[in-house]
PDB file of C-alpha atoms and ligand atoms in Angstrom:
ATOM      1  CA  MET A 150      54.426 197.105  24.661  1.00  0.00           C
ATOM      2  CA  LYS A 151      51.521 195.513  22.815  1.00  0.00           C
ATOM      3  CA  LEU A 152      51.629 192.118  21.150  1.00  0.00           C
ATOM      4  CA  TYR A 153      49.119 191.701  18.334  1.00  0.00           C
ATOM      5  CA  TYR A 154      48.306 188.017  18.178  1.00  0.00           C
ATOM      6  CA  ALA A 155      45.871 185.442  16.861  1.00  0.00           C
ATOM      7  CA  PRO A 156      45.264 182.114  18.616  1.00  0.00           C
ATOM      8  CA  TYR A 157      47.063 179.011  17.228  1.00  0.00           C
ATOM      9  CA  THR A 158      49.432 181.088  15.088  1.00  0.00           C
ATOM     10  CA  CYS A 159      53.130 181.902  15.055  1.00  0.00           C
ATOM     11  CA  SER A 160      52.422 184.845  17.386  1.00  0.00           C
ATOM     12  CA  LEU A 161      52.579 182.269  20.183  1.00  0.00           C
ATOM     13  CA  SER A 162      56.382 182.327  19.859  1.00  0.00           C
ATOM     14  CA  PRO A 163      56.898 185.993  20.919  1.00  0.00           C
ATOM     15  CA  HIS A 164      54.126 185.489  23.472  1.00  0.00           C
ATOM     16  CA  ILE A 165      56.116 182.663  25.110  1.00  0.00           C
ATOM     17  CA  VAL A 166      59.262 184.807  25.043  1.00  0.00           C
ATOM     18  CA  LEU A 167      57.483 187.770  26.664  1.00  0.00           C
ATOM     19  CA  ARG A 168      56.258 185.493  29.464  1.00  0.00           C
ATOM     20  CA  GLU A 169      59.665 183.817  29.889  1.00  0.00           C
ATOM     21  CA  LEU A 170      61.254 187.260  30.247  1.00  0.00           C
ATOM     22  CA  GLY A 171      58.563 188.503  32.634  1.00  0.00           C
ATOM     23  CA  LEU A 172      58.197 191.743  30.681  1.00  0.00           C
ATOM     24  CA  PRO A 173      55.038 193.846  31.041  1.00  0.00           C
ATOM     25  CA  PHE A 174      52.894 193.745  27.895  1.00  0.00           C
ATOM     26  CA  GLU A 175      49.358 193.973  26.625  1.00  0.00           C
ATOM     27  CA  LEU A 176      47.775 191.434  24.295  1.00  0.00           C
ATOM     28  CA  VAL A 177      45.646 192.635  21.386  1.00  0.00           C
ATOM     29  CA  LYS A 178      43.710 189.895  19.615  1.00  0.00           C
ATOM     30  CA  VAL A 179      43.462 190.042  15.842  1.00  0.00           C
ATOM     31  CA  ASP A 180      40.859 188.303  13.719  1.00  0.00           C
ATOM     32  CA  ASN A 181      42.978 187.053  10.857  1.00  0.00           C
ATOM     33  CA  LYS A 182      39.958 186.687   8.558  1.00  0.00           C
ATOM     34  CA  THR A 183      38.439 190.162   8.982  1.00  0.00           C
ATOM     35  CA  LYS A 184      41.765 191.844   9.879  1.00  0.00           C
ATOM     36  CA  LEU A 185      40.019 193.592  12.748  1.00  0.00           C
ATOM     37  CA  THR A 186      41.554 193.944  16.187  1.00  0.00           C
ATOM     38  CA  ALA A 187      39.470 193.075  19.254  1.00  0.00           C
ATOM     39  CA  ASP A 188      39.168 196.825  19.930  1.00  0.00           C
ATOM     40  CA  GLY A 189      37.687 197.387  16.463  1.00  0.00           C
ATOM     41  CA  ARG A 190      40.621 198.757  14.471  1.00  0.00           C
ATOM     42  CA  ASP A 191      41.816 197.710  11.038  1.00  0.00           C
ATOM     43  CA  PHE A 192      44.920 195.667  11.888  1.00  0.00           C
ATOM     44  CA  ARG A 193      46.499 196.716   8.573  1.00  0.00           C
ATOM     45  CA  THR A 194      46.940 200.209  10.012  1.00  0.00           C
ATOM     46  CA  VAL A 195      49.272 198.563  12.564  1.00  0.00           C
ATOM     47  CA  ASN A 196      50.978 196.077  10.237  1.00  0.00           C
ATOM     48  CA  PRO A 197      50.344 196.825   6.562  1.00  0.00           C
ATOM     49  CA  LYS A 198      51.485 193.252   5.801  1.00  0.00           C
ATOM     50  CA  GLY A 199      48.275 192.161   7.535  1.00  0.00           C
ATOM     51  CA  TYR A 200      49.725 189.259   9.508  1.00  0.00           C
ATOM     52  CA  VAL A 201      50.597 188.553  13.120  1.00  0.00           C
ATOM     53  CA  ALA A 202      52.785 188.795  15.055  1.00  0.00           C
ATOM     54  CA  ALA A 203      53.322 192.537  15.474  1.00  0.00           C
ATOM     55  CA  LEU A 204      54.913 194.185  18.468  1.00  0.00           C
ATOM     56  CA  GLU A 205      54.024 197.818  19.167  1.00  0.00           C
ATOM     57  CA  LEU A 206      56.622 199.558  21.292  1.00  0.00           C
ATOM     58  CA  ASP A 207      55.825 202.244  23.840  1.00  0.00           C
ATOM     59  CA  ASP A 208      57.146 204.918  21.443  1.00  0.00           C
ATOM     60  CA  GLY A 209      54.659 203.777  18.782  1.00  0.00           C
ATOM     61  CA  GLN A 210      57.112 201.906  16.546  1.00  0.00           C
ATOM     62  CA  VAL A 211      55.866 198.568  15.257  1.00  0.00           C
ATOM     63  CA  LEU A 212      58.187 195.601  14.816  1.00  0.00           C
ATOM     64  CA  THR A 213      57.141 192.625  12.683  1.00  0.00           C
ATOM     65  CA  GLU A 214      58.626 189.243  11.649  1.00  0.00           C
ATOM     66  CA  GLY A 215      58.630 186.722  14.459  1.00  0.00           C
ATOM     67  CA  PRO A 216      62.341 185.774  14.376  1.00  0.00           C
ATOM     68  CA  VAL A 217      63.290 189.451  14.697  1.00  0.00           C
ATOM     69  CA  ILE A 218      60.704 190.232  17.380  1.00  0.00           C
ATOM     70  CA  VAL A 219      61.946 187.421  19.640  1.00  0.00           C
ATOM     71  CA  GLN A 220      65.560 188.580  19.332  1.00  0.00           C
ATOM     72  CA  TYR A 221      64.584 192.181  20.092  1.00  0.00           C
ATOM     73  CA  LEU A 222      62.695 191.031  23.199  1.00  0.00           C
ATOM     74  CA  ALA A 223      65.417 188.691  24.459  1.00  0.00           C
ATOM     75  CA  ASP A 224      68.032 191.441  24.054  1.00  0.00           C
ATOM     76  CA  LEU A 225      66.014 193.609  26.466  1.00  0.00           C
ATOM     77  CA  LYS A 226      66.908 191.155  29.246  1.00  0.00           C
ATOM     78  CA  PRO A 227      70.224 189.539  28.286  1.00  0.00           C
ATOM     79  CA  GLU A 228      70.601 188.182  31.819  1.00  0.00           C
ATOM     80  CA  ASN A 229      67.782 185.712  31.072  1.00  0.00           C
ATOM     81  CA  GLY A 230      69.974 184.019  28.460  1.00  0.00           C
ATOM     82  CA  LEU A 231      67.289 183.490  25.804  1.00  0.00           C
ATOM     83  CA  VAL A 232      69.762 184.648  23.124  1.00  0.00           C
ATOM     84  CA  PRO A 233      73.563 184.761  22.989  1.00  0.00           C
ATOM     85  CA  ALA A 234      74.994 188.281  22.833  1.00  0.00           C
ATOM     86  CA  ALA A 235      74.756 190.116  19.502  1.00  0.00           C
ATOM     87  CA  GLY A 236      77.978 190.004  17.509  1.00  0.00           C
ATOM     88  CA  THR A 237      79.064 186.598  18.790  1.00  0.00           C
ATOM     89  CA  TRP A 238      79.401 183.411  16.753  1.00  0.00           C
ATOM     90  CA  GLU A 239      76.786 181.778  18.995  1.00  0.00           C
ATOM     91  CA  ARG A 240      74.321 184.496  17.999  1.00  0.00           C
ATOM     92  CA  VAL A 241      74.985 183.799  14.319  1.00  0.00           C
ATOM     93  CA  ARG A 242      74.284 180.098  14.948  1.00  0.00           C
ATOM     94  CA  LEU A 243      71.044 180.986  16.714  1.00  0.00           C
ATOM     95  CA  GLN A 244      70.046 183.115  13.714  1.00  0.00           C
ATOM     96  CA  GLU A 245      70.872 180.180  11.450  1.00  0.00           C
ATOM     97  CA  TRP A 246      68.355 178.106  13.439  1.00  0.00           C
ATOM     98  CA  LEU A 247      65.724 180.851  13.465  1.00  0.00           C
ATOM     99  CA  ASN A 248      66.018 181.119   9.717  1.00  0.00           C
ATOM    100  CA  PHE A 249      65.733 177.352   9.348  1.00  0.00           C
ATOM    101  CA  VAL A 250      62.571 177.262  11.461  1.00  0.00           C
ATOM    102  CA  THR A 251      61.006 180.225   9.664  1.00  0.00           C
ATOM    103  CA  SER A 252      61.799 179.269   6.087  1.00  0.00           C
ATOM    104  CA  GLU A 253      61.808 175.459   6.231  1.00  0.00           C
ATOM    105  CA  ILE A 254      59.323 174.537   8.978  1.00  0.00           C
ATOM    106  CA  HIS A 255      57.006 177.552   9.323  1.00  0.00           C
ATOM    107  CA  ALA A 256      56.820 178.498   5.632  1.00  0.00           C
ATOM    108  CA  GLY A 257      57.337 174.837   4.678  1.00  0.00           C
ATOM    109  CA  SER A 258      54.147 173.807   6.445  1.00  0.00           C
ATOM    110  CA  ALA A 259      52.080 176.763   5.145  1.00  0.00           C
ATOM    111  CA  PRO A 260      50.987 174.985   1.902  1.00  0.00           C
ATOM    112  CA  LEU A 261      49.387 172.285   4.063  1.00  0.00           C
ATOM    113  CA  PHE A 262      47.014 174.913   5.516  1.00  0.00           C
ATOM    114  CA  ASN A 263      45.830 175.873   2.038  1.00  0.00           C
ATOM    115  CA  ALA A 264      42.407 174.340   1.430  1.00  0.00           C
ATOM    116  CA  ALA A 265      42.651 175.140  -2.300  1.00  0.00           C
ATOM    117  CA  LEU A 266      45.787 173.025  -2.802  1.00  0.00           C
ATOM    118  CA  PRO A 267      45.162 169.545  -4.265  1.00  0.00           C
ATOM    119  CA  GLU A 268      46.131 166.539  -2.134  1.00  0.00           C
ATOM    120  CA  ASP A 269      49.006 165.436  -4.419  1.00  0.00           C
ATOM    121  CA  ALA A 270      50.585 168.890  -4.087  1.00  0.00           C
ATOM    122  CA  LYS A 271      50.136 168.691  -0.326  1.00  0.00           C
ATOM    123  CA  ALA A 272      51.795 165.250  -0.332  1.00  0.00           C
ATOM    124  CA  PHE A 273      54.823 166.813  -2.051  1.00  0.00           C
ATOM    125  CA  PHE A 274      55.147 169.540   0.605  1.00  0.00           C
ATOM    126  CA  ARG A 275      54.497 167.031   3.416  1.00  0.00           C
ATOM    127  CA  GLU A 276      57.391 164.820   2.264  1.00  0.00           C
ATOM    128  CA  LYS A 277      59.692 167.832   2.022  1.00  0.00           C
ATOM    129  CA  LEU A 278      58.669 168.848   5.527  1.00  0.00           C
ATOM    130  CA  PHE A 279      59.469 165.339   6.805  1.00  0.00           C
ATOM    131  CA  LYS A 280      63.050 165.706   5.493  1.00  0.00           C
ATOM    132  CA  ARG A 281      63.416 168.875   7.555  1.00  0.00           C
ATOM    133  CA  LEU A 282      61.891 167.157  10.584  1.00  0.00           C
ATOM    134  CA  ASP A 283      64.386 164.291  10.174  1.00  0.00           C
ATOM    135  CA  PHE A 284      67.178 166.858  10.402  1.00  0.00           C
ATOM    136  CA  LEU A 285      65.639 168.313  13.560  1.00  0.00           C
ATOM    137  CA  GLN A 286      65.259 164.831  15.011  1.00  0.00           C
ATOM    138  CA  ALA A 287      68.939 164.069  14.398  1.00  0.00           C
ATOM    139  CA  THR A 288      69.911 167.334  16.110  1.00  0.00           C
ATOM    140  CA  LEU A 289      67.652 166.880  19.120  1.00  0.00           C
ATOM    141  CA  ALA A 290      68.889 163.317  19.567  1.00  0.00           C
ATOM    142  CA  ARG A 291      72.284 164.865  20.388  1.00  0.00           C
ATOM    143  CA  GLN A 292      71.178 167.863  22.457  1.00  0.00           C
ATOM    144  CA  ASP A 293      68.205 169.044  24.490  1.00  0.00           C
ATOM    145  CA  TYR A 294      67.867 172.472  22.868  1.00  0.00           C
ATOM    146  CA  LEU A 295      68.237 173.593  19.288  1.00  0.00           C
ATOM    147  CA  ALA A 296      70.833 176.307  19.701  1.00  0.00           C
ATOM    148  CA  GLY A 297      72.908 174.996  22.578  1.00  0.00           C
ATOM    149  CA  VAL A 298      72.748 173.828  26.147  1.00  0.00           C
ATOM    150  CA  SER A 299      69.797 175.898  27.341  1.00  0.00           C
ATOM    151  CA  PHE A 300      66.346 177.047  26.254  1.00  0.00           C
ATOM    152  CA  SER A 301      66.440 179.884  23.734  1.00  0.00           C
ATOM    153  CA  VAL A 302      64.007 181.845  21.585  1.00  0.00           C
ATOM    154  CA  VAL A 303      64.321 179.309  18.786  1.00  0.00           C
ATOM    155  CA  ASP A 304      62.931 176.534  21.015  1.00  0.00           C
ATOM    156  CA  ALA A 305      59.839 178.689  21.647  1.00  0.00           C
ATOM    157  CA  TYR A 306      59.458 179.154  17.893  1.00  0.00           C
ATOM    158  CA  LEU A 307      59.934 175.469  17.084  1.00  0.00           C
ATOM    159  CA  PHE A 308      57.435 174.473  19.811  1.00  0.00           C
ATOM    160  CA  THR A 309      54.931 176.843  18.200  1.00  0.00           C
ATOM    161  CA  VAL A 310      55.238 175.581  14.641  1.00  0.00           C
ATOM    162  CA  LEU A 311      55.443 171.877  15.567  1.00  0.00           C
ATOM    163  CA  GLY A 312      52.176 172.363  17.448  1.00  0.00           C
ATOM    164  CA  TRP A 313      50.424 172.795  14.105  1.00  0.00           C
ATOM    165  CA  CYS A 314      51.346 169.319  12.872  1.00  0.00           C
ATOM    166  CA  ALA A 315      48.535 167.640  14.798  1.00  0.00           C
ATOM    167  CA  PHE A 316      45.976 169.822  13.004  1.00  0.00           C
ATOM    168  CA  PHE A 317      47.202 168.603   9.626  1.00  0.00           C
ATOM    169  CA  SER A 318      47.565 164.903  10.398  1.00  0.00           C
ATOM    170  CA  ILE A 319      51.343 165.127  10.333  1.00  0.00           C
ATOM    171  CA  ASP A 320      52.568 162.416  12.639  1.00  0.00           C
ATOM    172  CA  ILE A 321      55.851 163.770  13.980  1.00  0.00           C
ATOM    173  CA  GLY A 322      56.321 160.390  15.658  1.00  0.00           C
ATOM    174  CA  ARG A 323      57.416 159.163  12.245  1.00  0.00           C
TER     175      ARG A 323
HETATM  176  N1  GSH B  37      57.067 186.189   7.928  1.00  0.00           N
HETATM  177  C1  GSH B  37      56.115 186.341   9.007  1.00  0.00           C
HETATM  178  C2  GSH B  37      54.952 185.385   8.754  1.00  0.00           C
HETATM  179  C3  GSH B  37      53.846 185.600   9.738  1.00  0.00           C
HETATM  180  C4  GSH B  37      52.679 184.681   9.453  1.00  0.00           C
HETATM  181  O1  GSH B  37      52.753 183.735   8.657  1.00  0.00           O
HETATM  182  N2  GSH B  37      51.572 184.939  10.153  1.00  0.00           N
HETATM  183  C5  GSH B  37      50.367 184.163   9.949  1.00  0.00           C
HETATM  184  C6  GSH B  37      50.000 183.403  11.208  1.00  0.00           C
HETATM  185  S1  GSH B  37      51.195 182.134  11.575  1.00  0.00           S
HETATM  186  C7  GSH B  37      49.239 185.109   9.652  1.00  0.00           C
HETATM  187  O2  GSH B  37      48.934 185.987  10.439  1.00  0.00           O
HETATM  188  N3  GSH B  37      48.620 184.929   8.479  1.00  0.00           N
HETATM  189  C8  GSH B  37      47.477 185.708   8.077  1.00  0.00           C
HETATM  190  C9  GSH B  37      47.617 186.256   6.697  1.00  0.00           C
HETATM  191  O3  GSH B  37      48.667 186.075   6.057  1.00  0.00           O
HETATM  192  O4  GSH B  37      46.663 186.891   6.249  1.00  0.00           O
HETATM  193  C10 GSH B  37      56.763 186.067  10.356  1.00  0.00           C
HETATM  194  O5  GSH B  37      57.674 185.230  10.414  1.00  0.00           O
HETATM  195  O6  GSH B  37      56.383 186.700  11.359  1.00  0.00           O
END
């Protein structure tokens, strides 16, 4: 397997999961500005959407969308317990969390990275993000992990996206 990644991006989440699972994989660095891979290819020939993460399987298939990639990986080694079994209620709850992190925290913080956006617009998105962080805070005050009693793929994803806050002067201590 090959993981196409760029430093400091959401591709860290499947990278953490690959390491947690101890699966063999190769890393291929992508320059998100030029869309070139470190070995000189146009990354858009791998993922026409042009963004990381992308996982290339040994049969040549390419899987994209972080929340789906991490579930695919964790299902390869169910004994590691990074996801509940497919078809169970616990799995649906985990997917509820993955969707929350991707649409509310990951996509919710994206406007803050946009240099063209005026500060008052950024303030609007920042406040909205804080409401979502309040919800996370309330959850993690009751339990150590987002989706249950042990570390799961959604904790790797949340760790990744919360790591960006420091770059955008978002004080999660609030
Ligand atoms: N929906 C995608 C979003 C992926 C995404 O936002 N990737 C960013 C890095 S965190 C990226 O590569 N952006 C470059 C671009 O859009 O050109 C997912 O969840 O995997």
